[in-house]
Coordinates of C-alpha atoms and ligand atoms in Angstrom, one line a residue:
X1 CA 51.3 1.6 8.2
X2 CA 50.5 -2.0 10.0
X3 CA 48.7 -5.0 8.9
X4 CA 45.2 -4.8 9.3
X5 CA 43.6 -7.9 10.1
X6 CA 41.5 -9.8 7.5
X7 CA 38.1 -9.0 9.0
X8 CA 38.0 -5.7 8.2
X9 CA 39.9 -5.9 5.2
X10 CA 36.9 -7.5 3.7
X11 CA 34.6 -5.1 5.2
X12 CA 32.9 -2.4 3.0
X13 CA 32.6 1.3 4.2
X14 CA 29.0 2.3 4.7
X15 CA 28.1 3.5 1.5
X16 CA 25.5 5.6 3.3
X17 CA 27.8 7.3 5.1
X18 CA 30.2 7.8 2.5
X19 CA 27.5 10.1 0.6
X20 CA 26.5 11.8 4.0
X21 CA 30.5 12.5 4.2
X22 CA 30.5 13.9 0.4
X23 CA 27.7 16.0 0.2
X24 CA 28.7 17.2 3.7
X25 CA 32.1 18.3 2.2
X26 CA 30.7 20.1 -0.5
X27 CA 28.9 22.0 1.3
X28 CA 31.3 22.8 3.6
X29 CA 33.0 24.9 0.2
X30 CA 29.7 27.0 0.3
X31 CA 28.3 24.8 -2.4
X32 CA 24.1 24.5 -1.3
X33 CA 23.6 21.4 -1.6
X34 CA 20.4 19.4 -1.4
X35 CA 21.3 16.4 0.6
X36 CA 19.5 13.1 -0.4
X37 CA 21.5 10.3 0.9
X38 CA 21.5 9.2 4.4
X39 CA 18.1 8.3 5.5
X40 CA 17.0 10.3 8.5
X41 CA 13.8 11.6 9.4
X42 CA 14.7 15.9 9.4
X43 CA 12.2 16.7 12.0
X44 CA 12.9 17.3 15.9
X45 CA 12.8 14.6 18.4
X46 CA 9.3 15.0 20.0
X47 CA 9.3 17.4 23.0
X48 CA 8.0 15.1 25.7
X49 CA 10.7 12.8 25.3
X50 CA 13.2 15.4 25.4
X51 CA 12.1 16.6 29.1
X52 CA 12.1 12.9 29.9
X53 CA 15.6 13.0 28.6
X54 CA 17.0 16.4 30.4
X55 CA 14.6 14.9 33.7
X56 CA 16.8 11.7 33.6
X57 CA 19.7 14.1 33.8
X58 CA 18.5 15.8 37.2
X59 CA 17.7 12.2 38.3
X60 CA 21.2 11.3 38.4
X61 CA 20.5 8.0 35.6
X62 CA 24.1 8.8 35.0
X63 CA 25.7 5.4 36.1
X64 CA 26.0 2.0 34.1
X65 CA 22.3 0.7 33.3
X66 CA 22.1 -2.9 33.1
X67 CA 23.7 -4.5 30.5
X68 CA 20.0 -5.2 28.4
X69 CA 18.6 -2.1 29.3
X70 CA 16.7 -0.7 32.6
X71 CA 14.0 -3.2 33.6
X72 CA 11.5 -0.3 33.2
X73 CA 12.7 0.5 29.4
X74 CA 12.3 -3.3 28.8
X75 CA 8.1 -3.3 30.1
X76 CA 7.8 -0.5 27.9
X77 CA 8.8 -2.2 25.0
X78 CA 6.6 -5.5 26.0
X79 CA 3.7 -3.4 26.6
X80 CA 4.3 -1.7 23.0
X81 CA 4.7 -5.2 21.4
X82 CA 1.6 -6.2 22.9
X83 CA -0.6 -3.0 22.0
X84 CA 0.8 -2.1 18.6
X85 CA 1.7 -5.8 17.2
X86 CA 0.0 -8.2 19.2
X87 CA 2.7 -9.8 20.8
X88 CA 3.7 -11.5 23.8
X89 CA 6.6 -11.2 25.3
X90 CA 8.6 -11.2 28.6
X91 CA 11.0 -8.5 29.8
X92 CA 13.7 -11.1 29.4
X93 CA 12.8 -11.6 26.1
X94 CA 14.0 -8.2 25.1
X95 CA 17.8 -6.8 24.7
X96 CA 18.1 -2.9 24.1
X97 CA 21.3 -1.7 22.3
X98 CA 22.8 1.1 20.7
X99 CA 20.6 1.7 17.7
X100 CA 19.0 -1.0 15.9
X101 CA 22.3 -1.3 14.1
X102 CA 23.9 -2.8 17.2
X103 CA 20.8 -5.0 17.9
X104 CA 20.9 -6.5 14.5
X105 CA 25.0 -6.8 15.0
X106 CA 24.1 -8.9 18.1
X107 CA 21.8 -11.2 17.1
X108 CA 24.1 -12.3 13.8
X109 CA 26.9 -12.7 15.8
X110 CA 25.4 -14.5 18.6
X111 CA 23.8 -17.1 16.0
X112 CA 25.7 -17.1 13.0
X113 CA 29.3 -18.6 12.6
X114 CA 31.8 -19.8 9.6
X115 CA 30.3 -21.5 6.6
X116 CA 26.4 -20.3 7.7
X117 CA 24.6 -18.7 5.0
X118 CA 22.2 -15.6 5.6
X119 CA 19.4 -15.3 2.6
X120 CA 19.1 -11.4 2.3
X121 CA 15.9 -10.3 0.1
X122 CA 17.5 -8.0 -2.4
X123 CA 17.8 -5.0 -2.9
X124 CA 19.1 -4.5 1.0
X125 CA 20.4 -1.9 3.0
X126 CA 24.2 -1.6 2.9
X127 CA 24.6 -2.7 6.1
X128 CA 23.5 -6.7 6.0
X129 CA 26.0 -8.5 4.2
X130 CA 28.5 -6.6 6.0
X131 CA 27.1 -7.3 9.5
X132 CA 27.1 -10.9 7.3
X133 CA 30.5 -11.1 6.8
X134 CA 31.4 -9.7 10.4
X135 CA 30.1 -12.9 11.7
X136 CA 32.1 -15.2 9.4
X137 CA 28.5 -15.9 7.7
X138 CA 28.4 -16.1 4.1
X139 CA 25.3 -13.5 2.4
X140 CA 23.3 -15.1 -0.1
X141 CA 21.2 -12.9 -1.8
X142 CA 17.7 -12.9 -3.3
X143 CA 17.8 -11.0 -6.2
X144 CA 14.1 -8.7 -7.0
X145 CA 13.4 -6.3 -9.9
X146 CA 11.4 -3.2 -9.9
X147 CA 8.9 -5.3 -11.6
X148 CA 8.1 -6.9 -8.5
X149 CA 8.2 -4.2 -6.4
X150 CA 11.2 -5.2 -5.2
X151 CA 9.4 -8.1 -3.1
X152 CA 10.8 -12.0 -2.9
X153 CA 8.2 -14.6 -4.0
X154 CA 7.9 -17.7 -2.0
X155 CA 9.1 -19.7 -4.0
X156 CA 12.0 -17.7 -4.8
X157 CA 12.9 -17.9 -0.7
X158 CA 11.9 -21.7 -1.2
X159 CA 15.1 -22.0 -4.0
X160 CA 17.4 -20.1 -1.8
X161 CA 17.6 -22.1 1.4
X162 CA 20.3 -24.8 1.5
X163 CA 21.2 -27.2 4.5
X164 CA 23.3 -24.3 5.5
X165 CA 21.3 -21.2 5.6
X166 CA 21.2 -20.1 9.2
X167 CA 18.8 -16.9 8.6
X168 CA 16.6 -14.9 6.9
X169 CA 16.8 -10.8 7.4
X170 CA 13.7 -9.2 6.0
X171 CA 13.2 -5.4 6.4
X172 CA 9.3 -4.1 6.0
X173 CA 8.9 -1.6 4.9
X174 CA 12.2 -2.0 3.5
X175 CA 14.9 0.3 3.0
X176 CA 16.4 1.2 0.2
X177 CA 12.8 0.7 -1.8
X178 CA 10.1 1.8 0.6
X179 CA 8.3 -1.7 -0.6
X180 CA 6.0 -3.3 2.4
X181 CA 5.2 -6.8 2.3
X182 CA 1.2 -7.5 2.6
X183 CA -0.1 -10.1 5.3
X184 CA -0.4 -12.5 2.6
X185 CA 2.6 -12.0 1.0
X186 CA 4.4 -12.3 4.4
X187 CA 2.4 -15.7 5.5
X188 CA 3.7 -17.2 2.2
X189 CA 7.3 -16.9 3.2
X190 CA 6.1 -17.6 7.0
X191 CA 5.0 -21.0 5.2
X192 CA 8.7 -21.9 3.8
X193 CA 9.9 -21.1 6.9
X194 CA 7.5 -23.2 8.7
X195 CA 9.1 -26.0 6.7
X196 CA 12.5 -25.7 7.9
X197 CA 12.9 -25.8 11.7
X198 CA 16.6 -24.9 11.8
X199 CA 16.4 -21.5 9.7
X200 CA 15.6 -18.0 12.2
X201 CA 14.1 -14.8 11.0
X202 CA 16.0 -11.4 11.6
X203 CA 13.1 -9.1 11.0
X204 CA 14.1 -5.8 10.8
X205 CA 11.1 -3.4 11.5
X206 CA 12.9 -0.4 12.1
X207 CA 10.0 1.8 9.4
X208 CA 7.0 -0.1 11.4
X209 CA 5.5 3.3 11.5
X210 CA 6.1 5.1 8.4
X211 CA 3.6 2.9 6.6
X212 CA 1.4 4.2 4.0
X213 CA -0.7 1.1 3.8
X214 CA -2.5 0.8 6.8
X215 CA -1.6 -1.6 9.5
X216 CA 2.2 -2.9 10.0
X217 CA 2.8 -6.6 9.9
X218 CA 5.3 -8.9 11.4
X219 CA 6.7 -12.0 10.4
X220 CA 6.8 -12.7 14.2
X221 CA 3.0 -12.7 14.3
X222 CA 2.7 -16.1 12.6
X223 CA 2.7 -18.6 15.2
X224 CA 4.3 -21.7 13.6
X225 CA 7.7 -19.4 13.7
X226 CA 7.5 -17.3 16.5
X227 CA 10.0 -19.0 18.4
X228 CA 12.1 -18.4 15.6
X229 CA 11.9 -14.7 14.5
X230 CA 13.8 -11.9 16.5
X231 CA 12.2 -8.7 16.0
X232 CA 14.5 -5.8 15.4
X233 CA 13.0 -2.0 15.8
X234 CA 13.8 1.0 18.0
X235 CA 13.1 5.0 18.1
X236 CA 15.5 6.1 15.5
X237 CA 12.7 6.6 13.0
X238 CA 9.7 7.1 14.4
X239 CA 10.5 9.4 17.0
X240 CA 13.1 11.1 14.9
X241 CA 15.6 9.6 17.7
X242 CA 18.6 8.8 15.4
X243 CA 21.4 10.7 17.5
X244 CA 20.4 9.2 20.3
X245 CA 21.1 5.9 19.5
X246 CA 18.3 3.3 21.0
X247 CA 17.2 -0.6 19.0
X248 CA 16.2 -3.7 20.7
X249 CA 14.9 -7.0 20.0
X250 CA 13.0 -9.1 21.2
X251 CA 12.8 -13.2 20.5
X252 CA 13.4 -16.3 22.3
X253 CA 15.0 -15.5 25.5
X254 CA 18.4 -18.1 25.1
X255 CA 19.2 -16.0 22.2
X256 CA 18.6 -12.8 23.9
X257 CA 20.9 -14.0 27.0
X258 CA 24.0 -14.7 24.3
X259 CA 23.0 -11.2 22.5
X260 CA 23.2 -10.2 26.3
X261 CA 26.7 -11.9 27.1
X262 CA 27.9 -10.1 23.7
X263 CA 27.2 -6.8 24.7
X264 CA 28.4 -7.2 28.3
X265 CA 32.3 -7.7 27.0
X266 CA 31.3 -5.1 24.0
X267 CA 29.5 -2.2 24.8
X268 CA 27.8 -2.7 28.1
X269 CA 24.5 -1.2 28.5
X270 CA 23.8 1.4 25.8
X271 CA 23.3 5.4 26.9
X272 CA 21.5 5.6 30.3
X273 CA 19.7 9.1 29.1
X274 CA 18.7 8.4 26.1
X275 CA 17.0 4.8 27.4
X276 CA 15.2 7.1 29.5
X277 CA 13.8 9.1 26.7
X278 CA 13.2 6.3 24.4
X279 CA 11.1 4.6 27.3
X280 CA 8.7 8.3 27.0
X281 CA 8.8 7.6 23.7
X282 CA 7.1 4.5 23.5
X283 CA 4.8 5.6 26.7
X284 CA 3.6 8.8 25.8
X285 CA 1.3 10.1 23.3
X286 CA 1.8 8.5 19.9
X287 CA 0.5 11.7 17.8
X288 CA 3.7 12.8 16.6
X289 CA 4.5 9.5 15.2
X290 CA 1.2 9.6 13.1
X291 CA 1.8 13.4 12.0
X292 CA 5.7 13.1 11.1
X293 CA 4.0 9.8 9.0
X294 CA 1.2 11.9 7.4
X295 CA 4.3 14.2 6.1
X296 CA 6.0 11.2 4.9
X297 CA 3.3 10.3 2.7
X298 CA 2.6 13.6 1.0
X299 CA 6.0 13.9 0.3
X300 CA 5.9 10.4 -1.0
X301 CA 3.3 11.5 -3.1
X302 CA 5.2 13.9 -4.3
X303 CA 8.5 12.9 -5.2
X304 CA 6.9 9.9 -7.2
X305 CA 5.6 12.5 -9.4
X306 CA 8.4 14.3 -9.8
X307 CA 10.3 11.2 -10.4
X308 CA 8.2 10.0 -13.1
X309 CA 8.6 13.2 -15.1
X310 CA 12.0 12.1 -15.3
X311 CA 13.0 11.3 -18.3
X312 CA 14.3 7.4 -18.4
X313 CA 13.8 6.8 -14.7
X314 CA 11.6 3.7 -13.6
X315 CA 10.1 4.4 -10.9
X316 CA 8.3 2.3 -8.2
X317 CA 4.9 3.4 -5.5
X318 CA 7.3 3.0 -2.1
X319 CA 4.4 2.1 0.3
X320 CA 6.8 3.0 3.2
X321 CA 10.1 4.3 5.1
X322 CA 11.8 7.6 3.4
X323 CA 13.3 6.2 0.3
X324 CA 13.1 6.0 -3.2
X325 CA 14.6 3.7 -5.6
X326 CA 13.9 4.1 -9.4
X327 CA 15.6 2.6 -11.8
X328 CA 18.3 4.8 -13.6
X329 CA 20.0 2.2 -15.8
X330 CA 18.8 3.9 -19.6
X331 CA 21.9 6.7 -18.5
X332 CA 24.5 4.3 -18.8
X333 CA 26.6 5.0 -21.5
X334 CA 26.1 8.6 -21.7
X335 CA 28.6 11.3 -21.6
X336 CA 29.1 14.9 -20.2
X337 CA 32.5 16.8 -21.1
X338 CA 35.1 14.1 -19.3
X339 CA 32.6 11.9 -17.6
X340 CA 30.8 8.9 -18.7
X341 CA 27.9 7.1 -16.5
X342 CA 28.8 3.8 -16.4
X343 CA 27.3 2.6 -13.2
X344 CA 24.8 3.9 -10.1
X345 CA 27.5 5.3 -8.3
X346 CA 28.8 7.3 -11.3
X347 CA 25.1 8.9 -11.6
X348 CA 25.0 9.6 -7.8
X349 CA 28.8 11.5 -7.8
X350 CA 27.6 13.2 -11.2
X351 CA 24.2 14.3 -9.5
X352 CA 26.5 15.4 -6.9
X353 CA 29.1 17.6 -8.1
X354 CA 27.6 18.5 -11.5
X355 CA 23.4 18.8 -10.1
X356 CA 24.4 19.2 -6.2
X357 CA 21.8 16.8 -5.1
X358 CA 23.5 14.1 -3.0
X359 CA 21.7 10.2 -3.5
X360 CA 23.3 7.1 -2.9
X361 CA 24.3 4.6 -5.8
X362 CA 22.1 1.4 -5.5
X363 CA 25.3 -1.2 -6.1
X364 CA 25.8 -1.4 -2.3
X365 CA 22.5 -2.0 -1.9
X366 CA 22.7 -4.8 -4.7
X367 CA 20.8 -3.0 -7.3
X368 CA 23.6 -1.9 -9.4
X369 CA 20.9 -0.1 -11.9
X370 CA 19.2 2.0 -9.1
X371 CA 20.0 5.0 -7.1
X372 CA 18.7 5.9 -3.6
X373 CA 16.5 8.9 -2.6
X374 CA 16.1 9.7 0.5
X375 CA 12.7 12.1 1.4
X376 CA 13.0 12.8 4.1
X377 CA 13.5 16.5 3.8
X378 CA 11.2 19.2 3.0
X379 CA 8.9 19.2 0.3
X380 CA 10.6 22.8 -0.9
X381 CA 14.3 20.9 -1.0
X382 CA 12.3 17.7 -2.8
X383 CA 10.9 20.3 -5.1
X384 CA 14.0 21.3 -5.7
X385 CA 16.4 18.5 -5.8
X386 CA 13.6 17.1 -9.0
X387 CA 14.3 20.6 -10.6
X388 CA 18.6 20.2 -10.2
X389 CA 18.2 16.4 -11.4
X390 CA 16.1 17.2 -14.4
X391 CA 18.5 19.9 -15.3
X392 CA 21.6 18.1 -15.4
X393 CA 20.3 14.7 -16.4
X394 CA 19.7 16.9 -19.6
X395 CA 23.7 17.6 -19.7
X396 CA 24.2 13.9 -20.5
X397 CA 24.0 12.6 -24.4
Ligands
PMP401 N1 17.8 -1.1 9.8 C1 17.5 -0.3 8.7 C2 16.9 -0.9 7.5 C3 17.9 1.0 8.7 O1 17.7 1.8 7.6 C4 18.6 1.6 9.8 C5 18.9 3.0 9.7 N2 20.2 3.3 9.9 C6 18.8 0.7 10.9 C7 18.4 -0.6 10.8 C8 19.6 1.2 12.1 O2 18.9 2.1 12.8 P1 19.5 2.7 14.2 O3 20.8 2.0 14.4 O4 19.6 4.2 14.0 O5 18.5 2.3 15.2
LIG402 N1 19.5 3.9 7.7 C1 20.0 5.2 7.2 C2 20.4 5.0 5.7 O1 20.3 4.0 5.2 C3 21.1 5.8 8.0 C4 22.5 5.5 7.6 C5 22.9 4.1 7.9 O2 22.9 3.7 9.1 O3 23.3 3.4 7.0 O4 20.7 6.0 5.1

């Protein structure tokens, strides 16, 4: 085998993914298992936008689209700025890209270069410091406990900016720990921010919609920063979209044009169909985002029960997104036949094999004492999993 190249060397496999893979391959033994890990919403993409979809077919949208997305895609994404977050943008002012992954790829890559710093509120999906890293930045992580509902302070953002932090990349409601930052507690880091002109804001608002506290918030909508904050979102959750592969942004349109020139030598404009149906999506009637939500919070509901019948799990109230994030630390140590715990990711592979529930081990999201649930499956198979887990957490001494 050749010499791969430093880059990606360095670069961590999605730990997601990995889990996906895992539980994937046991069942493909015959195994039944009940599969936890990647977060996806398990419903069907909404009808409406699937005729948009198969109508963009008969339409012939089967040629290159412009390299940030169809003009008409792009008003459908101001006008759904302006209604659902109060804010004002041009169509120039928005990139679309191949999942919100891409778009967040983009916009660290078009700003961030060596020796720049990105502060990244921890716990963090797996995917930011690796994105990080991919530009040459260097991650610097804000560390937050259970006990604070896995939120940063102020001040704690305050202590973590030196003269070279480029960015901040907050996710509300955040994934891995469902935690949604108040208005409040967002204008207090909007203040910090305030105080340092050079610093932009990658805020990642991909779980806008599965909220369980009442209106969404965006760092974007204080306007001593506005210029600086690129907005990240897209259909993949709240239209149950993931497969088809649809993010943007939207920010201050000299970034957007180098995001733009990226994607022209990279990826060109993203799927021509599925822009199509993403642009019904955010045009047409919004009551299966509100119903798939109202699921999400009963299953929220209960899960946190079951999860705090759990013996020696710390559990947190996720106020949004899929995911749930307790603390799992008090098994470390413990034994079963060959098998010791000694970290997340032993608990996850021992829920796996042993209990046949597939999570994901909370080191790669830099909470080395947590593990990942992801909800959103039925309430039977959340039922269930709780049932599995209790039973062979019980196996361990
Ligand atoms: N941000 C977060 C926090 C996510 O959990 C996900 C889900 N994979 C994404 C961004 C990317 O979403 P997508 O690329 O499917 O739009
Ligand atoms: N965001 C989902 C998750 O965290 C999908 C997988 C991924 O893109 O990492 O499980």
């Amino acid at each position: 085998m050749g010499q791969l190249s430093d880059r990606i060397n360095r670069l961590a496999a999605s730990a997601t993914f990995a889990m996906a893979q895992k539980s994937a391959e046991l069942s493909a033994k015959g195994v039944d298992v009940v599969n936890m890990s990647v977060g996806e919403p398990d419903f069907n993409t909404p009808d409406y936008v699937k005729q948009a979809a198969k109508k963009a077919i008969d339409d012939n949208f089967s040629r290159y689209s412009p390299v940030p997305g169809y003009l008409s895609l792009r008003k459908a994404i101001v006008e759904k700025l302006k209604k659902e977050n109060n804010l004002s943008y041009t169509e120039s002012q928005i990139l679309v890209s191949t999942g919100a992954k891409q778009a967040i790829c983009n916009a660290l890559m078009a700003l961030v270069g060596q020796g720049d710093e990105v502060i990244l509120p921890s716990p963090c999906w797996v995917s930011y410091p690796e994105m990080v890293k991919m530009a040459d930045g260097t991650p610097v992580v804000i560390k937050s406990t259970i006990q604070q509902d896995f939120k940063i302070s102020a001040e704690q953002l305050e202590a973590a900016i030196t003269p070279k932090t480029k960015a901040v990349m907050l996710c509300s409601p955040s994934n891995p720990t469902g935690s949604v930052y108040t208005k409040e507690e967002l204008a207090s880091l909007a203040a910090v921010i305030a105080k340092h002109p050079d610093i932009y804001v990658i805020s990642d608002e991909i779980y806008e919609h599965i909220n369980f506290i009442g209106e969404h918030y965006s760092l974007a909508q204080f306007p001593e920063i506005f210029d600086r904050v690129i907005v990240v979102n897209g259909v993949s959750k709240a239209y149950a979209m993931t497969g088809w592969r649809i993010g943007f942004i939207a920010g201050a349109e000299w970034i957007i044009k180098a995001c733009n020139k990226l994607q022209g030598q990279y990826t060109s404009g993203t799927c021509s169909v599925a822009q199509k149906a993403a642009e019904a999506a955010f045009l047409g009637p919004q009551d299966d985002v509100e119903a798939m939500r109202k699921v999400f919070q009963r299953r929220r509901d209960l899960i946190v029960d079951l999860a705090r019948k759990v013996p020696g799990f710390e559990v947190n109230n996720p106020q949004g997104a899929f995911y749930l994030f307790p603390k799992i630390d008090s098994y470390f140590g413990k034994k079963y036949q060959d098998r010791t715990i000694n970290t997340a990711e032993d608990l996850a592979m021992f829920l796996l094999e042993v209990g046949h529930v597939a999570t994901v081990g909370g080191t790669a999201f830099g909470s080395p004492e947590c593990i990942r649930f992801s909800y959103a499956t039925s309430d039977d198979k959340i039922r269930e999993a709780f049932k599995r887990v209790t039973s062979a957490l019980e196996l361990l001494k």
